[in-house]
Short mmCIF file of C-alpha atoms in Angstrom, two decimals:
data_model
loop_
_atom_site.label_atom_id
_atom_site.label_comp_id
_atom_site.label_asym_id
_atom_site.label_seq_id
_atom_site.Cartn_x
_atom_site.Cartn_y
_atom_site.Cartn_z
CA MET A 1 32.52 33.46 23.97
CA ASN A 2 29.10 35.06 24.41
CA GLU A 3 26.07 33.27 23.01
CA ILE A 4 23.87 35.26 20.59
CA ASP A 5 20.14 34.94 21.10
CA ILE A 6 18.52 34.76 17.64
CA SER A 7 15.14 33.55 18.82
CA GLU A 8 13.59 36.96 18.36
CA LYS A 9 14.85 37.15 14.79
CA VAL A 10 13.43 33.71 14.06
CA LYS A 11 10.09 34.68 15.52
CA ARG A 12 9.99 37.85 13.39
CA ALA A 13 10.96 35.87 10.28
CA ILE A 14 8.20 33.37 10.92
CA LYS A 15 5.73 36.11 11.75
CA PHE A 16 6.35 38.19 8.65
CA GLY A 17 8.03 35.73 6.25
CA LEU A 18 5.24 33.18 5.87
CA PRO A 19 2.57 35.76 5.02
CA ALA A 20 4.99 37.34 2.57
CA LEU A 21 5.62 33.97 0.94
CA LEU A 22 1.88 33.34 0.75
CA LEU A 23 1.30 36.74 -0.85
CA LEU A 24 4.07 36.05 -3.33
CA SER A 25 2.47 32.71 -4.27
CA VAL A 26 -0.90 34.39 -4.78
CA ALA A 27 0.72 37.08 -6.91
CA VAL A 28 2.50 34.52 -9.10
CA ALA A 29 -0.71 32.49 -9.49
CA SER A 30 -2.60 35.63 -10.41
CA ILE A 31 -0.04 36.51 -13.02
CA VAL A 32 -0.20 32.99 -14.51
CA TRP A 33 -4.00 33.00 -14.47
CA TYR A 34 -4.11 36.39 -16.13
CA ALA A 35 -1.62 35.29 -18.74
CA LEU A 36 -3.72 32.26 -19.58
CA TYR A 37 -7.29 33.27 -18.85
CA GLY A 38 -7.42 36.93 -17.98
CA THR A 39 -6.90 38.27 -21.46
CA GLY A 40 -10.47 37.81 -22.56
CA ASP A 41 -9.70 34.48 -24.26
CA LEU A 42 -12.34 31.73 -24.07
CA VAL A 43 -11.10 28.51 -22.45
CA VAL A 44 -12.98 25.25 -23.12
CA ARG A 45 -12.02 22.10 -21.28
CA ASP A 46 -14.77 20.00 -22.88
CA ALA A 47 -12.89 19.03 -26.05
CA ARG A 48 -11.35 15.95 -27.64
CA VAL A 49 -9.43 14.68 -30.64
CA SER A 50 -11.93 13.66 -33.31
CA SER A 51 -11.98 12.35 -36.87
CA SER A 52 -14.20 11.27 -39.71
CA MET A 53 -15.62 7.78 -39.23
CA VAL A 54 -15.61 5.15 -41.98
CA GLY A 55 -17.91 2.18 -41.54
CA ALA A 56 -16.73 -1.43 -41.89
CA ARG A 57 -19.80 -3.03 -43.45
CA VAL A 58 -21.02 -6.61 -43.57
CA ARG A 59 -21.40 -7.98 -47.10
CA VAL A 60 -23.57 -10.95 -46.19
CA ALA A 61 -26.05 -11.98 -43.53
CA GLY A 62 -24.76 -14.29 -40.84
CA THR A 63 -23.50 -14.60 -37.28
CA VAL A 64 -20.36 -13.02 -35.80
CA SER A 65 -18.06 -15.95 -35.03
CA GLU A 66 -14.94 -14.06 -33.88
CA VAL A 67 -14.01 -10.49 -32.91
CA LEU A 68 -10.28 -9.79 -33.34
CA VAL A 69 -9.98 -6.20 -32.03
CA LYS A 70 -10.89 -4.19 -28.95
CA ASP A 71 -12.56 -0.79 -28.80
CA GLY A 72 -9.92 1.91 -29.41
CA ASP A 73 -7.35 -0.34 -31.10
CA ALA A 74 -5.21 1.16 -33.87
CA VAL A 75 -5.73 -0.66 -37.18
CA LYS A 76 -4.37 -0.52 -40.71
CA ALA A 77 -6.50 -0.69 -43.83
CA GLY A 78 -7.18 -4.36 -44.58
CA ASP A 79 -6.72 -5.58 -41.00
CA VAL A 80 -9.35 -8.18 -40.05
CA ILE A 81 -11.79 -6.79 -37.49
CA ALA A 82 -14.13 -9.77 -37.22
CA ARG A 83 -15.17 -12.99 -38.92
CA ILE A 84 -18.69 -13.95 -39.95
CA LYS A 85 -20.31 -17.37 -40.22
CA VAL A 86 -22.60 -16.95 -43.21
CA ASN A 87 -26.07 -18.44 -43.58
CA VAL A 88 -25.24 -20.52 -46.68
CA THR A 89 -24.80 -24.32 -46.33
CA GLU A 90 -23.14 -26.82 -48.66
CA GLU A 91 -26.53 -28.44 -49.25
CA GLN A 92 -27.98 -25.12 -50.43
CA LEU A 93 -25.09 -24.62 -52.82
CA LYS A 94 -25.64 -28.14 -54.20
CA GLN A 95 -29.34 -27.47 -54.76
CA LEU A 96 -28.61 -24.21 -56.57
CA GLN A 97 -26.08 -26.01 -58.79
CA GLN A 98 -28.68 -28.65 -59.68
CA THR A 99 -31.18 -25.92 -60.54
CA VAL A 100 -28.68 -24.36 -62.94
CA GLU A 101 -28.05 -27.73 -64.62
CA LEU A 102 -31.77 -28.50 -65.04
CA THR A 103 -32.59 -25.07 -66.47
CA GLN A 104 -29.65 -25.40 -68.89
CA LYS A 105 -30.88 -28.81 -70.01
CA ASN A 106 -34.42 -27.50 -70.53
CA LEU A 107 -33.10 -24.59 -72.62
CA ASP A 108 -30.99 -26.91 -74.78
CA GLN A 109 -34.01 -29.15 -75.45
CA LEU A 110 -36.17 -26.20 -76.43
CA LYS A 111 -33.54 -24.92 -78.88
CA GLN A 112 -33.33 -28.40 -80.50
CA GLY A 113 -37.09 -28.55 -80.88
CA ILE A 114 -39.76 -30.91 -79.52
CA THR A 115 -39.92 -34.36 -81.13
CA VAL A 116 -43.48 -35.60 -81.66
CA ARG A 117 -44.41 -39.14 -82.88
CA THR A 118 -47.84 -39.04 -84.50
CA PRO A 119 -49.56 -42.44 -85.15
CA ARG A 120 -51.52 -43.03 -88.32
CA VAL A 121 -53.92 -46.02 -88.58
CA VAL A 122 -53.70 -47.65 -91.99
CA SER A 123 -56.25 -50.40 -91.45
CA ALA A 124 -57.80 -52.13 -88.48
CA PRO A 125 -60.32 -54.92 -87.89
CA ALA A 126 -63.85 -53.98 -86.92
CA SER A 127 -63.23 -54.96 -83.31
CA ALA A 128 -60.53 -52.31 -83.07
CA GLY A 129 -62.81 -49.36 -84.04
CA ALA A 130 -63.31 -48.13 -80.47
CA SER A 131 -59.57 -48.33 -79.68
CA ALA A 132 -58.72 -46.32 -82.82
CA GLY A 133 -61.05 -43.54 -81.63
CA GLU A 134 -59.36 -43.46 -78.26
CA VAL A 135 -56.00 -43.22 -79.99
CA GLU A 136 -57.19 -40.27 -82.06
CA ARG A 137 -58.55 -38.42 -79.01
CA ALA A 138 -55.31 -39.07 -77.10
CA ARG A 139 -53.29 -37.80 -80.04
CA SER A 140 -55.36 -34.61 -80.24
CA ARG A 141 -54.93 -34.02 -76.53
CA MET A 142 -51.17 -34.59 -76.74
CA GLU A 143 -50.83 -32.08 -79.59
CA ARG A 144 -52.88 -29.55 -77.62
CA MET A 145 -50.67 -30.00 -74.56
CA ASN A 146 -47.56 -29.50 -76.72
CA GLN A 147 -48.97 -26.23 -78.03
CA LEU A 148 -49.90 -25.01 -74.54
CA TYR A 149 -46.45 -25.94 -73.23
CA GLU A 150 -44.79 -23.88 -75.97
CA MET A 151 -46.97 -20.93 -74.93
CA GLY A 152 -45.94 -21.42 -71.31
CA ALA A 153 -49.54 -22.17 -70.28
CA VAL A 154 -48.89 -25.66 -68.88
CA SER A 155 -45.97 -27.37 -67.25
CA ALA A 156 -43.74 -30.06 -68.72
CA VAL A 157 -45.41 -32.53 -66.36
CA LYS A 158 -48.80 -31.97 -67.99
CA ARG A 159 -47.26 -32.31 -71.42
CA ASP A 160 -45.56 -35.58 -70.48
CA GLU A 161 -48.80 -36.94 -68.95
CA ALA A 162 -50.62 -36.34 -72.23
CA ALA A 163 -47.84 -38.07 -74.16
CA ALA A 164 -47.96 -41.05 -71.78
CA ALA A 165 -51.75 -41.31 -72.16
CA TYR A 166 -51.36 -41.30 -75.90
CA GLN A 167 -48.75 -44.06 -75.81
CA ALA A 168 -51.03 -46.13 -73.59
CA ALA A 169 -53.91 -45.72 -76.03
CA VAL A 170 -51.68 -46.77 -78.91
CA ALA A 171 -50.58 -49.86 -76.98
CA ALA A 172 -54.20 -50.77 -76.21
CA SER A 173 -55.16 -50.29 -79.87
CA SER A 174 -52.29 -52.51 -81.01
CA ALA A 175 -53.23 -55.24 -78.56
CA SER A 176 -56.88 -55.28 -79.64
CA ALA A 177 -55.92 -55.37 -83.30
CA SER A 178 -53.52 -58.32 -82.64
CA TYR A 179 -50.95 -56.99 -85.11
CA ASP A 180 -48.90 -53.77 -85.39
CA SER A 181 -48.73 -53.41 -89.12
CA ASN A 182 -51.98 -51.35 -89.11
CA VAL A 183 -50.36 -48.42 -87.17
CA VAL A 184 -47.72 -46.17 -88.78
CA TYR A 185 -45.83 -43.53 -86.76
CA ASP A 186 -44.97 -40.15 -88.29
CA THR A 187 -42.09 -38.42 -86.44
CA THR A 188 -41.85 -34.60 -86.57
CA VAL A 189 -39.81 -31.96 -84.75
CA GLN A 190 -41.69 -28.85 -83.70
CA ALA A 191 -39.63 -25.70 -83.07
CA ALA A 192 -40.26 -23.90 -79.78
CA SER A 193 -41.54 -20.36 -80.04
CA PRO A 194 -39.07 -17.45 -79.48
CA GLU A 195 -41.05 -16.36 -76.42
CA VAL A 196 -40.64 -19.76 -74.76
CA ILE A 197 -36.89 -19.81 -75.49
CA LYS A 198 -36.49 -16.25 -74.16
CA LYS A 199 -38.28 -17.20 -70.95
CA ALA A 200 -36.05 -20.27 -70.51
CA GLU A 201 -32.94 -18.14 -71.05
CA LEU A 202 -34.11 -15.71 -68.34
CA GLN A 203 -34.69 -18.59 -65.94
CA LEU A 204 -31.15 -19.84 -66.60
CA ARG A 205 -29.61 -16.41 -65.94
CA GLN A 206 -31.55 -16.09 -62.70
CA ALA A 207 -30.43 -19.52 -61.53
CA GLN A 208 -26.80 -18.76 -62.39
CA ALA A 209 -26.94 -15.41 -60.58
CA ALA A 210 -28.39 -17.03 -57.47
CA LEU A 211 -25.61 -19.62 -57.46
CA GLU A 212 -22.83 -17.04 -57.91
CA ARG A 213 -24.31 -14.84 -55.20
CA ALA A 214 -24.44 -17.76 -52.78
CA LYS A 215 -20.82 -18.69 -53.59
CA GLY A 216 -19.73 -15.10 -52.99
CA ASN A 217 -21.59 -14.99 -49.69
CA ALA A 218 -19.90 -18.16 -48.54
CA ALA A 219 -16.48 -16.62 -49.25
CA ALA A 220 -17.18 -13.22 -47.60
CA THR A 221 -16.36 -14.32 -44.07
CA GLU A 222 -13.94 -11.53 -43.03
CA ILE A 223 -14.75 -7.92 -42.12
CA THR A 224 -11.71 -5.69 -42.64
CA ALA A 225 -10.79 -2.12 -41.72
CA PRO A 226 -11.50 0.22 -44.68
CA VAL A 227 -8.86 2.82 -43.66
CA ASP A 228 -5.98 3.37 -41.23
CA GLY A 229 -7.13 4.66 -37.87
CA THR A 230 -8.77 3.78 -34.57
CA VAL A 231 -11.53 1.16 -34.46
CA TYR A 232 -14.73 1.53 -32.46
CA ILE A 233 -16.72 -1.69 -32.27
CA GLY A 234 -19.61 -0.51 -30.10
CA GLU A 235 -21.89 -3.44 -29.26
CA LEU A 236 -20.15 -5.88 -31.61
CA ALA A 237 -19.84 -9.30 -29.94
CA GLU A 238 -19.55 -12.98 -30.84
CA GLY A 239 -22.88 -14.63 -31.59
CA MET A 240 -24.42 -11.39 -32.86
CA GLU A 241 -26.74 -11.71 -35.87
CA VAL A 242 -25.89 -9.29 -38.69
CA GLN A 243 -27.48 -8.35 -42.01
CA ALA A 244 -25.89 -7.56 -45.37
CA GLY A 245 -24.92 -3.88 -45.59
CA GLN A 246 -24.92 -3.33 -41.82
CA VAL A 247 -22.12 -1.19 -40.32
CA LEU A 248 -20.34 -3.64 -38.03
CA ALA A 249 -17.72 -1.22 -36.69
CA ASN A 250 -16.45 2.31 -37.31
CA VAL A 251 -12.86 3.31 -37.96
CA GLY A 252 -11.71 6.85 -37.12
CA ASN A 253 -9.72 7.91 -40.16
CA SER A 254 -6.23 9.02 -39.08
CA ASP A 255 -5.90 10.97 -42.35
CA SER A 256 -8.82 13.23 -41.38
CA MET A 257 -8.49 14.44 -37.75
CA TRP A 258 -9.39 17.62 -35.88
CA ILE A 259 -10.02 18.98 -32.37
CA GLU A 260 -13.68 19.11 -31.47
CA ALA A 261 -14.72 21.54 -28.69
CA TYR A 262 -18.21 21.75 -27.16
CA LEU A 263 -19.49 25.21 -26.20
CA GLU A 264 -22.68 26.53 -24.67
CA PRO A 265 -24.92 28.19 -27.29
CA GLU A 266 -24.53 31.59 -25.61
CA GLN A 267 -20.76 31.39 -26.20
CA GLN A 268 -21.18 31.43 -29.97
CA ASP A 269 -20.20 35.11 -30.23
CA SER A 270 -16.79 34.25 -28.75
CA VAL A 271 -15.69 32.17 -31.76
CA ARG A 272 -15.50 32.75 -35.48
CA LEU A 273 -14.29 30.87 -38.56
CA GLY A 274 -10.55 31.27 -39.08
CA GLN A 275 -9.96 32.25 -35.45
CA VAL A 276 -6.66 31.13 -33.91
CA ALA A 277 -6.95 28.60 -31.07
CA ASP A 278 -4.35 27.07 -28.77
CA TYR A 279 -5.08 23.56 -27.55
CA TYR A 280 -3.43 21.12 -25.20
CA VAL A 281 -3.37 17.35 -25.69
CA ASP A 282 -1.57 15.26 -23.08
CA ARG A 283 -0.17 18.53 -21.64
CA LYS A 284 1.48 19.43 -24.94
CA LYS A 285 0.58 22.71 -26.62
CA TYR A 286 -0.52 22.96 -30.26
CA GLU A 287 -2.09 25.64 -32.43
CA GLY A 288 -4.86 25.50 -35.03
CA LEU A 289 -7.64 27.46 -36.73
CA VAL A 290 -11.41 27.24 -36.29
CA MET A 291 -12.62 25.52 -39.46
CA GLU A 292 -16.26 24.65 -38.58
CA ILE A 293 -18.96 25.90 -36.20
CA ASN A 294 -21.95 23.54 -36.05
CA GLN A 295 -25.24 24.27 -34.34
CA PRO A 296 -26.37 22.18 -31.32
CA VAL A 297 -27.74 18.67 -31.92
CA GLU A 298 -30.64 17.47 -29.76
CA ASP A 299 -30.96 14.01 -28.20
CA GLU A 300 -33.61 12.92 -30.71
CA GLN A 301 -31.39 13.82 -33.67
CA GLN A 302 -28.42 12.07 -32.08
CA GLU A 303 -30.42 8.86 -31.57
CA ALA A 304 -31.84 9.02 -35.09
CA ALA A 305 -28.30 9.00 -36.49
CA GLY A 306 -27.82 5.48 -35.12
CA ASN A 307 -24.78 3.33 -35.92
CA THR A 308 -23.81 4.97 -39.18
CA GLU A 309 -20.75 6.51 -40.70
CA GLY A 310 -20.07 10.07 -39.57
CA SER A 311 -17.55 11.58 -37.18
CA TYR A 312 -16.21 10.60 -33.81
CA GLY A 313 -17.15 13.03 -31.02
CA GLU A 314 -20.52 14.48 -32.04
CA ALA A 315 -22.22 13.31 -28.87
CA ALA A 316 -22.64 16.56 -26.85
CA SER A 317 -26.37 17.13 -27.03
CA GLY A 318 -27.40 20.79 -26.95
CA LYS A 319 -23.80 22.03 -27.34
CA LEU A 320 -22.23 24.13 -30.07
CA VAL A 321 -19.66 21.93 -31.87
CA VAL A 322 -16.51 23.76 -32.96
CA ARG A 323 -13.83 22.03 -35.03
CA ILE A 324 -10.20 23.19 -34.92
CA SER A 325 -7.61 22.10 -37.47
CA ILE A 326 -4.68 19.82 -36.62
CA SER A 327 -1.44 20.23 -38.55
CA PRO A 328 -0.41 17.05 -40.41
CA GLU A 329 2.88 16.94 -38.53
CA ASP A 330 1.03 16.92 -35.18
CA VAL A 331 -1.34 14.03 -35.97
CA SER A 332 1.13 11.28 -35.06
CA GLY A 333 1.27 12.48 -31.46
CA MET A 334 -2.47 12.22 -30.88
CA LYS A 335 -5.04 9.48 -30.43
CA ILE A 336 -8.64 9.72 -31.59
CA GLY A 337 -10.93 10.22 -28.57
CA GLU A 338 -8.18 11.74 -26.42
CA ASN A 339 -9.24 14.65 -24.17
CA ALA A 340 -8.12 18.18 -25.02
CA GLU A 341 -8.33 21.73 -23.64
CA VAL A 342 -8.83 24.65 -26.02
CA ARG A 343 -8.16 28.38 -25.62
CA PHE A 344 -9.80 30.52 -28.30
CA LEU A 345 -7.61 33.60 -28.63
CA LYS A 346 -9.35 36.93 -28.20
CA LYS A 347 -10.58 38.54 -31.37
CA GLY A 348 -8.28 41.27 -32.48
#
């Protein structure tokens, strides 16, 4: 049996087949490229899944004692993000409670009236004349202090000092006279003025409010997620000092998501509101409509925004920010912050 030499055929196949295969590959790639990008459509690879951000705020001043989530974790509304050690001690609560009790007692006494014992000298030996004068002067001073206290012009301490001085003068007068039958005490109750009572009531309300506020602060030790979504804690860390009202973390709201694409300003004429856009997330194709076109934000404006509630993704300084809708049925397959590629279909 004769052997057939096919070496020449193999050489010709190699010589002409490989270039043909290469040309075919180029042709196929060109067709694919044209189908995707050669139709005049604008393709943007600088895009991501974004959402509205809801701030988890601190209700009281204190120190972060524990952080329970990591950046990018999925959370449900009410989940604990962090715990705070508040700046309210048991001793401070006790002092505020005592203040409330004292102001309540002072108000009750004012409403009952001020009891005043006024001495009246019936008769006294000649040797007691000087002591009787001192008693009268002390009595006058005590009455004056009572009047000033009702007006709010002097403190209760001054009033009590005058009363004590009067009692001492009476005691000295009684001792010098050697018998007590010469001094008669008239007891009267003086009503406090409405202005003094009103002021005492205000002081009581203020003391009660301070106590309740401190109790509430002591109980507000947990920071919880305000909505379902993805949490972004930023610089949150244990030992961090925080103030009441401060945004401690942001949660990307899973009920309000969109695709956010960043374009150069000169590309603005390539997009319009309501325009159809295809986008790819994790190599899966979706379709949406352009719902917002926002002008570029400069670095200074971005920094001025600070750690506040807003939207996730607005960080491309100098870029046109275009938002594309996401169908509700597609949301579950996406994660906030995930990269995306967008193709804005040619205007037609």
